[in-house]
């Protein structure tokens, strides 16, 4: 499978615990995105990386959320001191940008993983 | 900030044509995308418009009017498998690029 893969697919955790999700993008993709989605809503932008650099983080994201992409390949999203409101599906996506700071037609397509479902009880 | 408006639900019959509209307000606009998502699945890319006009891909077409901040997705010859959520999304950026999604339109296709 050469698509975007996420792990774990499902996670149930107690309030106050920390959780970490991993994303492996499509191998040649240099951009990686994290989104959060709740039932009946569209994906909500959280953050994105160009290679290993985190270029933007949503202002809606609290300090309990942190993401890394240490070698410009896989990424992790950690949520500390989880709250019930964190329950959602966390989607990872990747895309290819062939020109630094610009995009090509292929870079407009974002490929999503199947998501990691988080339930905080 | 960015905002996108699209109808929450649309119902149509098999074989018919349906149009899902999307209006947006954003700065740094580069283009409008459409994604499909089936229940329990991941969003999948359908189309992208950077310039005004109509883009056709099989049974699906997408239109953009940058001056009106408006676009639509047209689905023809509807099939039951087209029942899904459809999201319009704006690509925005000031040096980097990100895609912001609308709340989605739930399409129900009836026999």
mmCIF file with all atom_site columns, C-alpha atoms in Angstrom:
data_model
loop_
_atom_site.group_PDB
_atom_site.id
_atom_site.type_symbol
_atom_site.label_atom_id
_atom_site.label_alt_id
_atom_site.label_comp_id
_atom_site.label_asym_id
_atom_site.label_entity_id
_atom_site.label_seq_id
_atom_site.pdbx_PDB_ins_code
_atom_site.Cartn_x
_atom_site.Cartn_y
_atom_site.Cartn_z
_atom_site.occupancy
_atom_site.B_iso_or_equiv
_atom_site.pdbx_formal_charge
_atom_site.auth_seq_id
_atom_site.auth_comp_id
_atom_site.auth_asym_id
_atom_site.auth_atom_id
_atom_site.pdbx_PDB_model_num
ATOM 1   C CA . UNK A 1 1   ? 0.000   0.000  0.000   1.00 0.00 ? 1   UNK A CA 1
ATOM 2   C CA . UNK A 1 2   ? 1.564   3.264  -1.077  1.00 0.00 ? 2   UNK A CA 1
ATOM 3   C CA . UNK A 1 3   ? -1.083  5.603  0.317   1.00 0.00 ? 3   UNK A CA 1
ATOM 4   C CA . UNK A 1 4   ? -1.060  7.665  3.483   1.00 0.00 ? 4   UNK A CA 1
ATOM 5   C CA . UNK A 1 5   ? -1.129  5.415  6.524   1.00 0.00 ? 5   UNK A CA 1
ATOM 6   C CA . UNK A 1 6   ? -2.088  6.323  10.060  1.00 0.00 ? 6   UNK A CA 1
ATOM 7   C CA . UNK A 1 7   ? -1.654  4.518  13.325  1.00 0.00 ? 7   UNK A CA 1
ATOM 8   C CA . UNK A 1 8   ? -3.490  3.665  15.473  1.00 0.00 ? 8   UNK A CA 1
ATOM 9   C CA . UNK A 1 9   ? -6.800  3.635  13.655  1.00 0.00 ? 9   UNK A CA 1
ATOM 10  C CA . UNK A 1 10  ? -8.747  3.751  16.902  1.00 0.00 ? 10  UNK A CA 1
ATOM 11  C CA . UNK A 1 11  ? -7.770  4.925  20.350  1.00 0.00 ? 11  UNK A CA 1
ATOM 12  C CA . UNK A 1 12  ? -9.838  5.075  23.531  1.00 0.00 ? 12  UNK A CA 1
ATOM 13  C CA . UNK A 1 13  ? -8.220  6.932  26.376  1.00 0.00 ? 13  UNK A CA 1
ATOM 14  C CA . UNK A 1 14  ? -9.135  8.318  29.742  1.00 0.00 ? 14  UNK A CA 1
ATOM 15  C CA . UNK A 1 15  ? -9.389  12.032 30.260  1.00 0.00 ? 15  UNK A CA 1
ATOM 16  C CA . UNK A 1 16  ? -6.052  13.477 31.278  1.00 0.00 ? 16  UNK A CA 1
ATOM 17  C CA . UNK A 1 17  ? -3.930  10.905 29.475  1.00 0.00 ? 17  UNK A CA 1
ATOM 18  C CA . UNK A 1 18  ? -1.575  11.698 26.614  1.00 0.00 ? 18  UNK A CA 1
ATOM 19  C CA . UNK A 1 19  ? -2.007  10.180 23.171  1.00 0.00 ? 19  UNK A CA 1
ATOM 20  C CA . UNK A 1 20  ? 0.196   10.126 20.101  1.00 0.00 ? 20  UNK A CA 1
ATOM 21  C CA . UNK A 1 21  ? -0.778  9.454  16.515  1.00 0.00 ? 21  UNK A CA 1
ATOM 22  C CA . UNK A 1 22  ? 1.606   8.591  13.719  1.00 0.00 ? 22  UNK A CA 1
ATOM 23  C CA . UNK A 1 23  ? 1.296   9.370  10.038  1.00 0.00 ? 23  UNK A CA 1
ATOM 24  C CA . UNK A 1 24  ? 3.335   7.984  7.181   1.00 0.00 ? 24  UNK A CA 1
ATOM 25  C CA . UNK A 1 25  ? 2.726   10.070 4.065   1.00 0.00 ? 25  UNK A CA 1
ATOM 26  C CA . UNK A 1 26  ? 3.116   9.009  0.468   1.00 0.00 ? 26  UNK A CA 1
ATOM 27  C CA . UNK A 1 27  ? 6.854   8.582  0.160   1.00 0.00 ? 27  UNK A CA 1
ATOM 28  C CA . UNK A 1 28  ? 7.749   11.341 -2.298  1.00 0.00 ? 28  UNK A CA 1
ATOM 29  C CA . UNK A 1 29  ? 5.368   13.920 -0.802  1.00 0.00 ? 29  UNK A CA 1
ATOM 30  C CA . UNK A 1 30  ? 7.044   16.873 0.852   1.00 0.00 ? 30  UNK A CA 1
ATOM 31  C CA . UNK A 1 31  ? 3.941   18.455 2.399   1.00 0.00 ? 31  UNK A CA 1
ATOM 32  C CA . UNK A 1 32  ? 2.093   16.885 5.295   1.00 0.00 ? 32  UNK A CA 1
ATOM 33  C CA . UNK A 1 33  ? -1.098  18.114 6.933   1.00 0.00 ? 33  UNK A CA 1
ATOM 34  C CA . UNK A 1 34  ? -3.037  17.307 10.069  1.00 0.00 ? 34  UNK A CA 1
ATOM 35  C CA . UNK A 1 35  ? -6.783  17.872 10.241  1.00 0.00 ? 35  UNK A CA 1
ATOM 36  C CA . UNK A 1 36  ? -9.425  17.103 12.834  1.00 0.00 ? 36  UNK A CA 1
ATOM 37  C CA . UNK A 1 37  ? -12.956 16.075 11.905  1.00 0.00 ? 37  UNK A CA 1
ATOM 38  C CA . UNK A 1 38  ? -16.057 15.595 14.009  1.00 0.00 ? 38  UNK A CA 1
ATOM 39  C CA . UNK A 1 39  ? -19.333 14.064 12.883  1.00 0.00 ? 39  UNK A CA 1
ATOM 40  C CA . UNK A 1 40  ? -21.202 16.196 10.396  1.00 0.00 ? 40  UNK A CA 1
ATOM 41  C CA . UNK A 1 41  ? -18.364 18.658 9.954   1.00 0.00 ? 41  UNK A CA 1
ATOM 42  C CA . UNK A 1 42  ? -15.631 19.165 7.429   1.00 0.00 ? 42  UNK A CA 1
ATOM 43  C CA . UNK A 1 43  ? -11.970 18.555 8.177   1.00 0.00 ? 43  UNK A CA 1
ATOM 44  C CA . UNK A 1 44  ? -10.604 21.342 10.377  1.00 0.00 ? 44  UNK A CA 1
ATOM 45  C CA . UNK A 1 45  ? -7.062  22.441 9.630   1.00 0.00 ? 45  UNK A CA 1
ATOM 46  C CA . UNK A 1 46  ? -4.613  21.910 12.488  1.00 0.00 ? 46  UNK A CA 1
ATOM 47  C CA . UNK A 1 47  ? -1.113  22.275 11.080  1.00 0.00 ? 47  UNK A CA 1
ATOM 48  C CA . UNK A 1 48  ? 1.097   21.515 8.129   1.00 0.00 ? 48  UNK A CA 1
ATOM 49  C CA . UNK A 1 49  ? 4.714   20.804 7.272   1.00 0.00 ? 49  UNK A CA 1
ATOM 50  C CA . UNK A 1 50  ? 6.893   21.416 4.279   1.00 0.00 ? 50  UNK A CA 1
ATOM 51  C CA . UNK A 1 51  ? 9.555   18.751 4.671   1.00 0.00 ? 51  UNK A CA 1
ATOM 52  C CA . UNK A 1 52  ? 10.554  18.953 8.338   1.00 0.00 ? 52  UNK A CA 1
ATOM 53  C CA . UNK A 1 53  ? 9.512   22.570 8.837   1.00 0.00 ? 53  UNK A CA 1
ATOM 54  C CA . UNK A 1 54  ? 6.194   23.268 10.523  1.00 0.00 ? 54  UNK A CA 1
ATOM 55  C CA . UNK A 1 55  ? 4.937   26.213 8.495   1.00 0.00 ? 55  UNK A CA 1
ATOM 56  C CA . UNK A 1 56  ? 1.655   26.945 10.162  1.00 0.00 ? 56  UNK A CA 1
ATOM 57  C CA . UNK A 1 57  ? -0.347  25.938 13.192  1.00 0.00 ? 57  UNK A CA 1
ATOM 58  C CA . UNK A 1 58  ? -4.001  26.787 13.627  1.00 0.00 ? 58  UNK A CA 1
ATOM 59  C CA . UNK A 1 59  ? -4.721  29.476 16.195  1.00 0.00 ? 59  UNK A CA 1
ATOM 60  C CA . UNK A 1 60  ? -7.576  27.269 17.368  1.00 0.00 ? 60  UNK A CA 1
ATOM 61  C CA . UNK A 1 61  ? -5.090  24.651 18.475  1.00 0.00 ? 61  UNK A CA 1
ATOM 62  C CA . UNK A 1 62  ? -4.292  24.714 22.154  1.00 0.00 ? 62  UNK A CA 1
ATOM 63  C CA . UNK A 1 63  ? -0.816  24.252 23.560  1.00 0.00 ? 63  UNK A CA 1
ATOM 64  C CA . UNK A 1 64  ? -1.758  20.693 24.483  1.00 0.00 ? 64  UNK A CA 1
ATOM 65  C CA . UNK A 1 65  ? -1.345  19.772 20.814  1.00 0.00 ? 65  UNK A CA 1
ATOM 66  C CA . UNK A 1 66  ? 2.058   19.358 19.263  1.00 0.00 ? 66  UNK A CA 1
ATOM 67  C CA . UNK A 1 67  ? 3.177   17.907 15.963  1.00 0.00 ? 67  UNK A CA 1
ATOM 68  C CA . UNK A 1 68  ? 6.570   16.944 14.637  1.00 0.00 ? 68  UNK A CA 1
ATOM 69  C CA . UNK A 1 69  ? 8.059   15.732 11.422  1.00 0.00 ? 69  UNK A CA 1
ATOM 70  C CA . UNK A 1 70  ? 11.665  15.230 12.455  1.00 0.00 ? 70  UNK A CA 1
ATOM 71  C CA . UNK A 1 71  ? 13.180  13.908 9.251   1.00 0.00 ? 71  UNK A CA 1
ATOM 72  C CA . UNK A 1 72  ? 10.697  15.199 6.754   1.00 0.00 ? 72  UNK A CA 1
ATOM 73  C CA . UNK A 1 73  ? 9.096   11.791 6.394   1.00 0.00 ? 73  UNK A CA 1
ATOM 74  C CA . UNK A 1 74  ? 6.659   10.467 9.014   1.00 0.00 ? 74  UNK A CA 1
ATOM 75  C CA . UNK A 1 75  ? 4.905   12.787 11.444  1.00 0.00 ? 75  UNK A CA 1
ATOM 76  C CA . UNK A 1 76  ? 3.491   12.480 14.949  1.00 0.00 ? 76  UNK A CA 1
ATOM 77  C CA . UNK A 1 77  ? 0.648   14.384 16.552  1.00 0.00 ? 77  UNK A CA 1
ATOM 78  C CA . UNK A 1 78  ? 0.600   14.370 20.337  1.00 0.00 ? 78  UNK A CA 1
ATOM 79  C CA . UNK A 1 79  ? -2.271  15.487 22.506  1.00 0.00 ? 79  UNK A CA 1
ATOM 80  C CA . UNK A 1 80  ? -1.410  16.030 26.148  1.00 0.00 ? 80  UNK A CA 1
ATOM 81  C CA . UNK A 1 81  ? -3.887  15.942 29.030  1.00 0.00 ? 81  UNK A CA 1
ATOM 82  C CA . UNK A 1 82  ? -6.730  14.869 26.767  1.00 0.00 ? 82  UNK A CA 1
ATOM 83  C CA . UNK A 1 83  ? -10.200 16.282 27.272  1.00 0.00 ? 83  UNK A CA 1
ATOM 84  C CA . UNK A 1 84  ? -13.545 14.908 26.157  1.00 0.00 ? 84  UNK A CA 1
ATOM 85  C CA . UNK A 1 85  ? -13.751 17.672 23.564  1.00 0.00 ? 85  UNK A CA 1
ATOM 86  C CA . UNK A 1 86  ? -10.702 16.192 21.864  1.00 0.00 ? 86  UNK A CA 1
ATOM 87  C CA . UNK A 1 87  ? -12.771 13.204 20.754  1.00 0.00 ? 87  UNK A CA 1
ATOM 88  C CA . UNK A 1 88  ? -12.681 13.303 16.951  1.00 0.00 ? 88  UNK A CA 1
ATOM 89  C CA . UNK A 1 89  ? -11.110 11.735 13.924  1.00 0.00 ? 89  UNK A CA 1
ATOM 90  C CA . UNK A 1 90  ? -7.598  12.980 13.278  1.00 0.00 ? 90  UNK A CA 1
ATOM 91  C CA . UNK A 1 91  ? -6.769  12.960 9.610   1.00 0.00 ? 91  UNK A CA 1
ATOM 92  C CA . UNK A 1 92  ? -3.341  13.116 8.095   1.00 0.00 ? 92  UNK A CA 1
ATOM 93  C CA . UNK A 1 93  ? -2.822  14.092 4.479   1.00 0.00 ? 93  UNK A CA 1
ATOM 94  C CA . UNK A 1 94  ? 0.077   14.670 2.147   1.00 0.00 ? 94  UNK A CA 1
ATOM 95  C CA . UNK A 1 95  ? 0.779   16.368 -1.142  1.00 0.00 ? 95  UNK A CA 1
ATOM 96  C CA . UNK A 1 96  ? 3.649   17.044 -3.487  1.00 0.00 ? 96  UNK A CA 1
ATOM 97  C CA . UNK A 1 97  ? 4.950   20.494 -4.218  1.00 0.00 ? 97  UNK A CA 1
ATOM 98  C CA . UNK A 1 98  ? 7.610   20.511 -6.898  1.00 0.00 ? 98  UNK A CA 1
ATOM 99  C CA . UNK A 1 99  ? 8.611   24.125 -6.440  1.00 0.00 ? 99  UNK A CA 1
ATOM 100 C CA . UNK A 1 100 ? 9.582   25.613 -3.093  1.00 0.00 ? 100 UNK A CA 1
ATOM 101 C CA . UNK A 1 101 ? 6.884   27.965 -1.889  1.00 0.00 ? 101 UNK A CA 1
ATOM 102 C CA . UNK A 1 102 ? 4.731   27.368 -4.952  1.00 0.00 ? 102 UNK A CA 1
ATOM 103 C CA . UNK A 1 103 ? 2.468   24.676 -6.147  1.00 0.00 ? 103 UNK A CA 1
ATOM 104 C CA . UNK A 1 104 ? 1.907   22.740 -9.296  1.00 0.00 ? 104 UNK A CA 1
ATOM 105 C CA . UNK A 1 105 ? -1.340  21.274 -10.455 1.00 0.00 ? 105 UNK A CA 1
ATOM 106 C CA . UNK A 1 106 ? -0.412  18.009 -8.783  1.00 0.00 ? 106 UNK A CA 1
ATOM 107 C CA . UNK A 1 107 ? 0.281   19.843 -5.551  1.00 0.00 ? 107 UNK A CA 1
ATOM 108 C CA . UNK A 1 108 ? -3.335  20.904 -5.345  1.00 0.00 ? 108 UNK A CA 1
ATOM 109 C CA . UNK A 1 109 ? -4.399  17.343 -4.629  1.00 0.00 ? 109 UNK A CA 1
ATOM 110 C CA . UNK A 1 110 ? -4.286  16.324 -1.010  1.00 0.00 ? 110 UNK A CA 1
ATOM 111 C CA . UNK A 1 111 ? -4.260  12.606 -0.288  1.00 0.00 ? 111 UNK A CA 1
ATOM 112 C CA . UNK A 1 112 ? -5.825  11.656 3.006   1.00 0.00 ? 112 UNK A CA 1
ATOM 113 C CA . UNK A 1 113 ? -5.177  8.708  5.254   1.00 0.00 ? 113 UNK A CA 1
ATOM 114 C CA . UNK A 1 114 ? -8.040  6.721  6.752   1.00 0.00 ? 114 UNK A CA 1
ATOM 115 C CA . UNK A 1 115 ? -7.818  8.687  9.980   1.00 0.00 ? 115 UNK A CA 1
ATOM 116 C CA . UNK A 1 116 ? -7.260  7.934  13.636  1.00 0.00 ? 116 UNK A CA 1
ATOM 117 C CA . UNK A 1 117 ? -10.403 7.905  15.730  1.00 0.00 ? 117 UNK A CA 1
ATOM 118 C CA . UNK A 1 118 ? -9.921  9.226  19.254  1.00 0.00 ? 118 UNK A CA 1
ATOM 119 C CA . UNK A 1 119 ? -12.465 8.710  22.005  1.00 0.00 ? 119 UNK A CA 1
ATOM 120 C CA . UNK A 1 120 ? -11.771 10.355 25.346  1.00 0.00 ? 120 UNK A CA 1
ATOM 121 C CA . UNK A 1 121 ? -13.816 8.908  28.200  1.00 0.00 ? 121 UNK A CA 1
ATOM 122 C CA . UNK B 2 1   ? -10.043 34.286 8.241   1.00 0.00 ? 1   UNK B CA 1
ATOM 123 C CA . UNK B 2 2   ? -11.855 32.067 5.835   1.00 0.00 ? 2   UNK B CA 1
ATOM 124 C CA . UNK B 2 3   ? -15.487 31.032 5.544   1.00 0.00 ? 3   UNK B CA 1
ATOM 125 C CA . UNK B 2 4   ? -17.240 28.676 3.162   1.00 0.00 ? 4   UNK B CA 1
ATOM 126 C CA . UNK B 2 5   ? -20.955 28.166 2.747   1.00 0.00 ? 5   UNK B CA 1
ATOM 127 C CA . UNK B 2 6   ? -22.577 25.139 1.167   1.00 0.00 ? 6   UNK B CA 1
ATOM 128 C CA . UNK B 2 7   ? -25.974 23.502 1.677   1.00 0.00 ? 7   UNK B CA 1
ATOM 129 C CA . UNK B 2 8   ? -26.073 20.949 4.449   1.00 0.00 ? 8   UNK B CA 1
ATOM 130 C CA . UNK B 2 9   ? -28.143 18.389 2.556   1.00 0.00 ? 9   UNK B CA 1
ATOM 131 C CA . UNK B 2 10  ? -29.276 17.641 -0.978  1.00 0.00 ? 10  UNK B CA 1
ATOM 132 C CA . UNK B 2 11  ? -31.533 14.807 -2.119  1.00 0.00 ? 11  UNK B CA 1
ATOM 133 C CA . UNK B 2 12  ? -31.854 13.610 -5.719  1.00 0.00 ? 12  UNK B CA 1
ATOM 134 C CA . UNK B 2 13  ? -32.982 10.547 -7.616  1.00 0.00 ? 13  UNK B CA 1
ATOM 135 C CA . UNK B 2 14  ? -30.831 8.067  -9.435  1.00 0.00 ? 14  UNK B CA 1
ATOM 136 C CA . UNK B 2 15  ? -30.020 9.176  -12.963 1.00 0.00 ? 15  UNK B CA 1
ATOM 137 C CA . UNK B 2 16  ? -30.671 12.841 -12.235 1.00 0.00 ? 16  UNK B CA 1
ATOM 138 C CA . UNK B 2 17  ? -28.302 15.815 -12.193 1.00 0.00 ? 17  UNK B CA 1
ATOM 139 C CA . UNK B 2 18  ? -27.493 17.680 -8.999  1.00 0.00 ? 18  UNK B CA 1
ATOM 140 C CA . UNK B 2 19  ? -25.561 20.869 -8.375  1.00 0.00 ? 19  UNK B CA 1
ATOM 141 C CA . UNK B 2 20  ? -23.886 21.651 -5.046  1.00 0.00 ? 20  UNK B CA 1
ATOM 142 C CA . UNK B 2 21  ? -23.047 25.318 -4.598  1.00 0.00 ? 21  UNK B CA 1
ATOM 143 C CA . UNK B 2 22  ? -20.257 26.824 -2.574  1.00 0.00 ? 22  UNK B CA 1
ATOM 144 C CA . UNK B 2 23  ? -19.573 30.444 -1.721  1.00 0.00 ? 23  UNK B CA 1
ATOM 145 C CA . UNK B 2 24  ? -16.444 31.520 0.053   1.00 0.00 ? 24  UNK B CA 1
ATOM 146 C CA . UNK B 2 25  ? -14.825 34.484 1.725   1.00 0.00 ? 25  UNK B CA 1
ATOM 147 C CA . UNK B 2 26  ? -11.093 34.330 2.084   1.00 0.00 ? 26  UNK B CA 1
ATOM 148 C CA . UNK B 2 27  ? -7.846  36.149 1.585   1.00 0.00 ? 27  UNK B CA 1
ATOM 149 C CA . UNK B 2 28  ? -4.954  34.732 -0.363  1.00 0.00 ? 28  UNK B CA 1
ATOM 150 C CA . UNK B 2 29  ? -7.245  32.623 -2.536  1.00 0.00 ? 29  UNK B CA 1
ATOM 151 C CA . UNK B 2 30  ? -5.570  30.305 -5.017  1.00 0.00 ? 30  UNK B CA 1
ATOM 152 C CA . UNK B 2 31  ? -8.232  27.811 -5.986  1.00 0.00 ? 31  UNK B CA 1
ATOM 153 C CA . UNK B 2 32  ? -11.288 25.789 -5.112  1.00 0.00 ? 32  UNK B CA 1
ATOM 154 C CA . UNK B 2 33  ? -11.272 22.030 -4.630  1.00 0.00 ? 33  UNK B CA 1
ATOM 155 C CA . UNK B 2 34  ? -13.986 19.456 -4.159  1.00 0.00 ? 34  UNK B CA 1
ATOM 156 C CA . UNK B 2 35  ? -13.670 16.292 -2.090  1.00 0.00 ? 35  UNK B CA 1
ATOM 157 C CA . UNK B 2 36  ? -15.969 13.331 -1.595  1.00 0.00 ? 36  UNK B CA 1
ATOM 158 C CA . UNK B 2 37  ? -16.245 11.402 1.638   1.00 0.00 ? 37  UNK B CA 1
ATOM 159 C CA . UNK B 2 38  ? -18.239 8.247  2.242   1.00 0.00 ? 38  UNK B CA 1
ATOM 160 C CA . UNK B 2 39  ? -19.284 7.364  5.776   1.00 0.00 ? 39  UNK B CA 1
ATOM 161 C CA . UNK B 2 40  ? -16.329 6.034  7.721   1.00 0.00 ? 40  UNK B CA 1
ATOM 162 C CA . UNK B 2 41  ? -13.922 6.787  4.897   1.00 0.00 ? 41  UNK B CA 1
ATOM 163 C CA . UNK B 2 42  ? -11.311 9.368  4.089   1.00 0.00 ? 42  UNK B CA 1
ATOM 164 C CA . UNK B 2 43  ? -11.976 12.421 1.916   1.00 0.00 ? 43  UNK B CA 1
ATOM 165 C CA . UNK B 2 44  ? -10.925 11.824 -1.674  1.00 0.00 ? 44  UNK B CA 1
ATOM 166 C CA . UNK B 2 45  ? -10.075 14.462 -4.236  1.00 0.00 ? 45  UNK B CA 1
ATOM 167 C CA . UNK B 2 46  ? -12.556 15.135 -7.038  1.00 0.00 ? 46  UNK B CA 1
ATOM 168 C CA . UNK B 2 47  ? -11.525 18.351 -8.765  1.00 0.00 ? 47  UNK B CA 1
ATOM 169 C CA . UNK B 2 48  ? -9.663  21.633 -8.554  1.00 0.00 ? 48  UNK B CA 1
ATOM 170 C CA . UNK B 2 49  ? -10.341 24.996 -10.187 1.00 0.00 ? 49  UNK B CA 1
ATOM 171 C CA . UNK B 2 50  ? -7.768  27.748 -10.148 1.00 0.00 ? 50  UNK B CA 1
ATOM 172 C CA . UNK B 2 51  ? -9.204  29.724 -13.041 1.00 0.00 ? 51  UNK B CA 1
ATOM 173 C CA . UNK B 2 52  ? -12.733 30.765 -13.894 1.00 0.00 ? 52  UNK B CA 1
ATOM 174 C CA . UNK B 2 53  ? -14.744 28.280 -15.868 1.00 0.00 ? 53  UNK B CA 1
ATOM 175 C CA . UNK B 2 54  ? -15.843 24.712 -15.970 1.00 0.00 ? 54  UNK B CA 1
ATOM 176 C CA . UNK B 2 55  ? -13.648 21.651 -15.455 1.00 0.00 ? 55  UNK B CA 1
ATOM 177 C CA . UNK B 2 56  ? -15.093 18.299 -16.475 1.00 0.00 ? 56  UNK B CA 1
ATOM 178 C CA . UNK B 2 57  ? -13.999 14.909 -15.218 1.00 0.00 ? 57  UNK B CA 1
ATOM 179 C CA . UNK B 2 58  ? -16.310 12.129 -16.288 1.00 0.00 ? 58  UNK B CA 1
ATOM 180 C CA . UNK B 2 59  ? -19.699 12.484 -14.623 1.00 0.00 ? 59  UNK B CA 1
ATOM 181 C CA . UNK B 2 60  ? -18.432 15.271 -12.369 1.00 0.00 ? 60  UNK B CA 1
ATOM 182 C CA . UNK B 2 61  ? -17.856 18.892 -13.350 1.00 0.00 ? 61  UNK B CA 1
ATOM 183 C CA . UNK B 2 62  ? -16.730 21.813 -11.256 1.00 0.00 ? 62  UNK B CA 1
ATOM 184 C CA . UNK B 2 63  ? -17.135 25.513 -11.887 1.00 0.00 ? 63  UNK B CA 1
ATOM 185 C CA . UNK B 2 64  ? -15.454 28.575 -10.456 1.00 0.00 ? 64  UNK B CA 1
ATOM 186 C CA . UNK B 2 65  ? -16.168 32.286 -10.641 1.00 0.00 ? 65  UNK B CA 1
ATOM 187 C CA . UNK B 2 66  ? -13.429 34.141 -8.796  1.00 0.00 ? 66  UNK B CA 1
ATOM 188 C CA . UNK B 2 67  ? -15.166 37.499 -9.160  1.00 0.00 ? 67  UNK B CA 1
ATOM 189 C CA . UNK B 2 68  ? -18.271 36.100 -7.442  1.00 0.00 ? 68  UNK B CA 1
ATOM 190 C CA . UNK B 2 69  ? -16.343 33.974 -4.914  1.00 0.00 ? 69  UNK B CA 1
ATOM 191 C CA . UNK B 2 70  ? -18.562 31.137 -6.008  1.00 0.00 ? 70  UNK B CA 1
ATOM 192 C CA . UNK B 2 71  ? -18.238 27.645 -7.313  1.00 0.00 ? 71  UNK B CA 1
ATOM 193 C CA . UNK B 2 72  ? -20.281 24.530 -7.777  1.00 0.00 ? 72  UNK B CA 1
ATOM 194 C CA . UNK B 2 73  ? -19.938 20.815 -8.245  1.00 0.00 ? 73  UNK B CA 1
ATOM 195 C CA . UNK B 2 74  ? -22.186 19.211 -10.834 1.00 0.00 ? 74  UNK B CA 1
ATOM 196 C CA . UNK B 2 75  ? -22.883 15.510 -10.651 1.00 0.00 ? 75  UNK B CA 1
ATOM 197 C CA . UNK B 2 76  ? -24.557 13.909 -13.636 1.00 0.00 ? 76  UNK B CA 1
ATOM 198 C CA . UNK B 2 77  ? -26.184 10.516 -14.126 1.00 0.00 ? 77  UNK B CA 1
ATOM 199 C CA . UNK B 2 78  ? -26.397 10.074 -10.383 1.00 0.00 ? 78  UNK B CA 1
ATOM 200 C CA . UNK B 2 79  ? -25.753 6.613  -9.005  1.00 0.00 ? 79  UNK B CA 1
ATOM 201 C CA . UNK B 2 80  ? -26.543 5.218  -5.589  1.00 0.00 ? 80  UNK B CA 1
ATOM 202 C CA . UNK B 2 81  ? -22.828 5.064  -4.835  1.00 0.00 ? 81  UNK B CA 1
ATOM 203 C CA . UNK B 2 82  ? -22.674 8.855  -5.143  1.00 0.00 ? 82  UNK B CA 1
ATOM 204 C CA . UNK B 2 83  ? -24.457 9.127  -1.800  1.00 0.00 ? 83  UNK B CA 1
ATOM 205 C CA . UNK B 2 84  ? -21.765 10.743 0.326   1.00 0.00 ? 84  UNK B CA 1
ATOM 206 C CA . UNK B 2 85  ? -20.644 14.056 1.769   1.00 0.00 ? 85  UNK B CA 1
ATOM 207 C CA . UNK B 2 86  ? -19.119 16.579 -0.591  1.00 0.00 ? 86  UNK B CA 1
ATOM 208 C CA . UNK B 2 87  ? -16.796 19.292 0.647   1.00 0.00 ? 87  UNK B CA 1
ATOM 209 C CA . UNK B 2 88  ? -15.707 22.412 -1.096  1.00 0.00 ? 88  UNK B CA 1
ATOM 210 C CA . UNK B 2 89  ? -12.307 23.602 0.019   1.00 0.00 ? 89  UNK B CA 1
ATOM 211 C CA . UNK B 2 90  ? -10.282 26.714 -0.660  1.00 0.00 ? 90  UNK B CA 1
ATOM 212 C CA . UNK B 2 91  ? -6.585  26.661 -1.212  1.00 0.00 ? 91  UNK B CA 1
ATOM 213 C CA . UNK B 2 92  ? -5.039  29.696 0.417   1.00 0.00 ? 92  UNK B CA 1
ATOM 214 C CA . UNK B 2 93  ? -1.540  30.835 1.080   1.00 0.00 ? 93  UNK B CA 1
ATOM 215 C CA . UNK B 2 94  ? 0.875   33.636 1.633   1.00 0.00 ? 94  UNK B CA 1
ATOM 216 C CA . UNK B 2 95  ? 4.117   31.806 1.030   1.00 0.00 ? 95  UNK B CA 1
ATOM 217 C CA . UNK B 2 96  ? 2.926   28.416 2.093   1.00 0.00 ? 96  UNK B CA 1
ATOM 218 C CA . UNK B 2 97  ? -0.292  26.735 1.139   1.00 0.00 ? 97  UNK B CA 1
ATOM 219 C CA . UNK B 2 98  ? -3.082  25.114 3.082   1.00 0.00 ? 98  UNK B CA 1
ATOM 220 C CA . UNK B 2 99  ? -6.551  23.879 2.248   1.00 0.00 ? 99  UNK B CA 1
ATOM 221 C CA . UNK B 2 100 ? -9.543  24.945 4.301   1.00 0.00 ? 100 UNK B CA 1
ATOM 222 C CA . UNK B 2 101 ? -12.716 22.859 4.099   1.00 0.00 ? 101 UNK B CA 1
ATOM 223 C CA . UNK B 2 102 ? -16.366 23.758 4.292   1.00 0.00 ? 102 UNK B CA 1
ATOM 224 C CA . UNK B 2 103 ? -18.801 21.892 6.528   1.00 0.00 ? 103 UNK B CA 1
ATOM 225 C CA . UNK B 2 104 ? -19.900 19.669 3.669   1.00 0.00 ? 104 UNK B CA 1
ATOM 226 C CA . UNK B 2 105 ? -23.067 18.790 1.808   1.00 0.00 ? 105 UNK B CA 1
ATOM 227 C CA . UNK B 2 106 ? -24.671 15.463 2.478   1.00 0.00 ? 106 UNK B CA 1
ATOM 228 C CA . UNK B 2 107 ? -26.011 14.009 -0.791  1.00 0.00 ? 107 UNK B CA 1
ATOM 229 C CA . UNK B 2 108 ? -28.719 11.385 -0.640  1.00 0.00 ? 108 UNK B CA 1
ATOM 230 C CA . UNK B 2 109 ? -29.420 9.538  -3.883  1.00 0.00 ? 109 UNK B CA 1
ATOM 231 C CA . UNK B 2 110 ? -32.775 7.761  -3.990  1.00 0.00 ? 110 UNK B CA 1
ATOM 232 C CA . UNK B 2 111 ? -33.796 4.936  -6.271  1.00 0.00 ? 111 UNK B CA 1
#
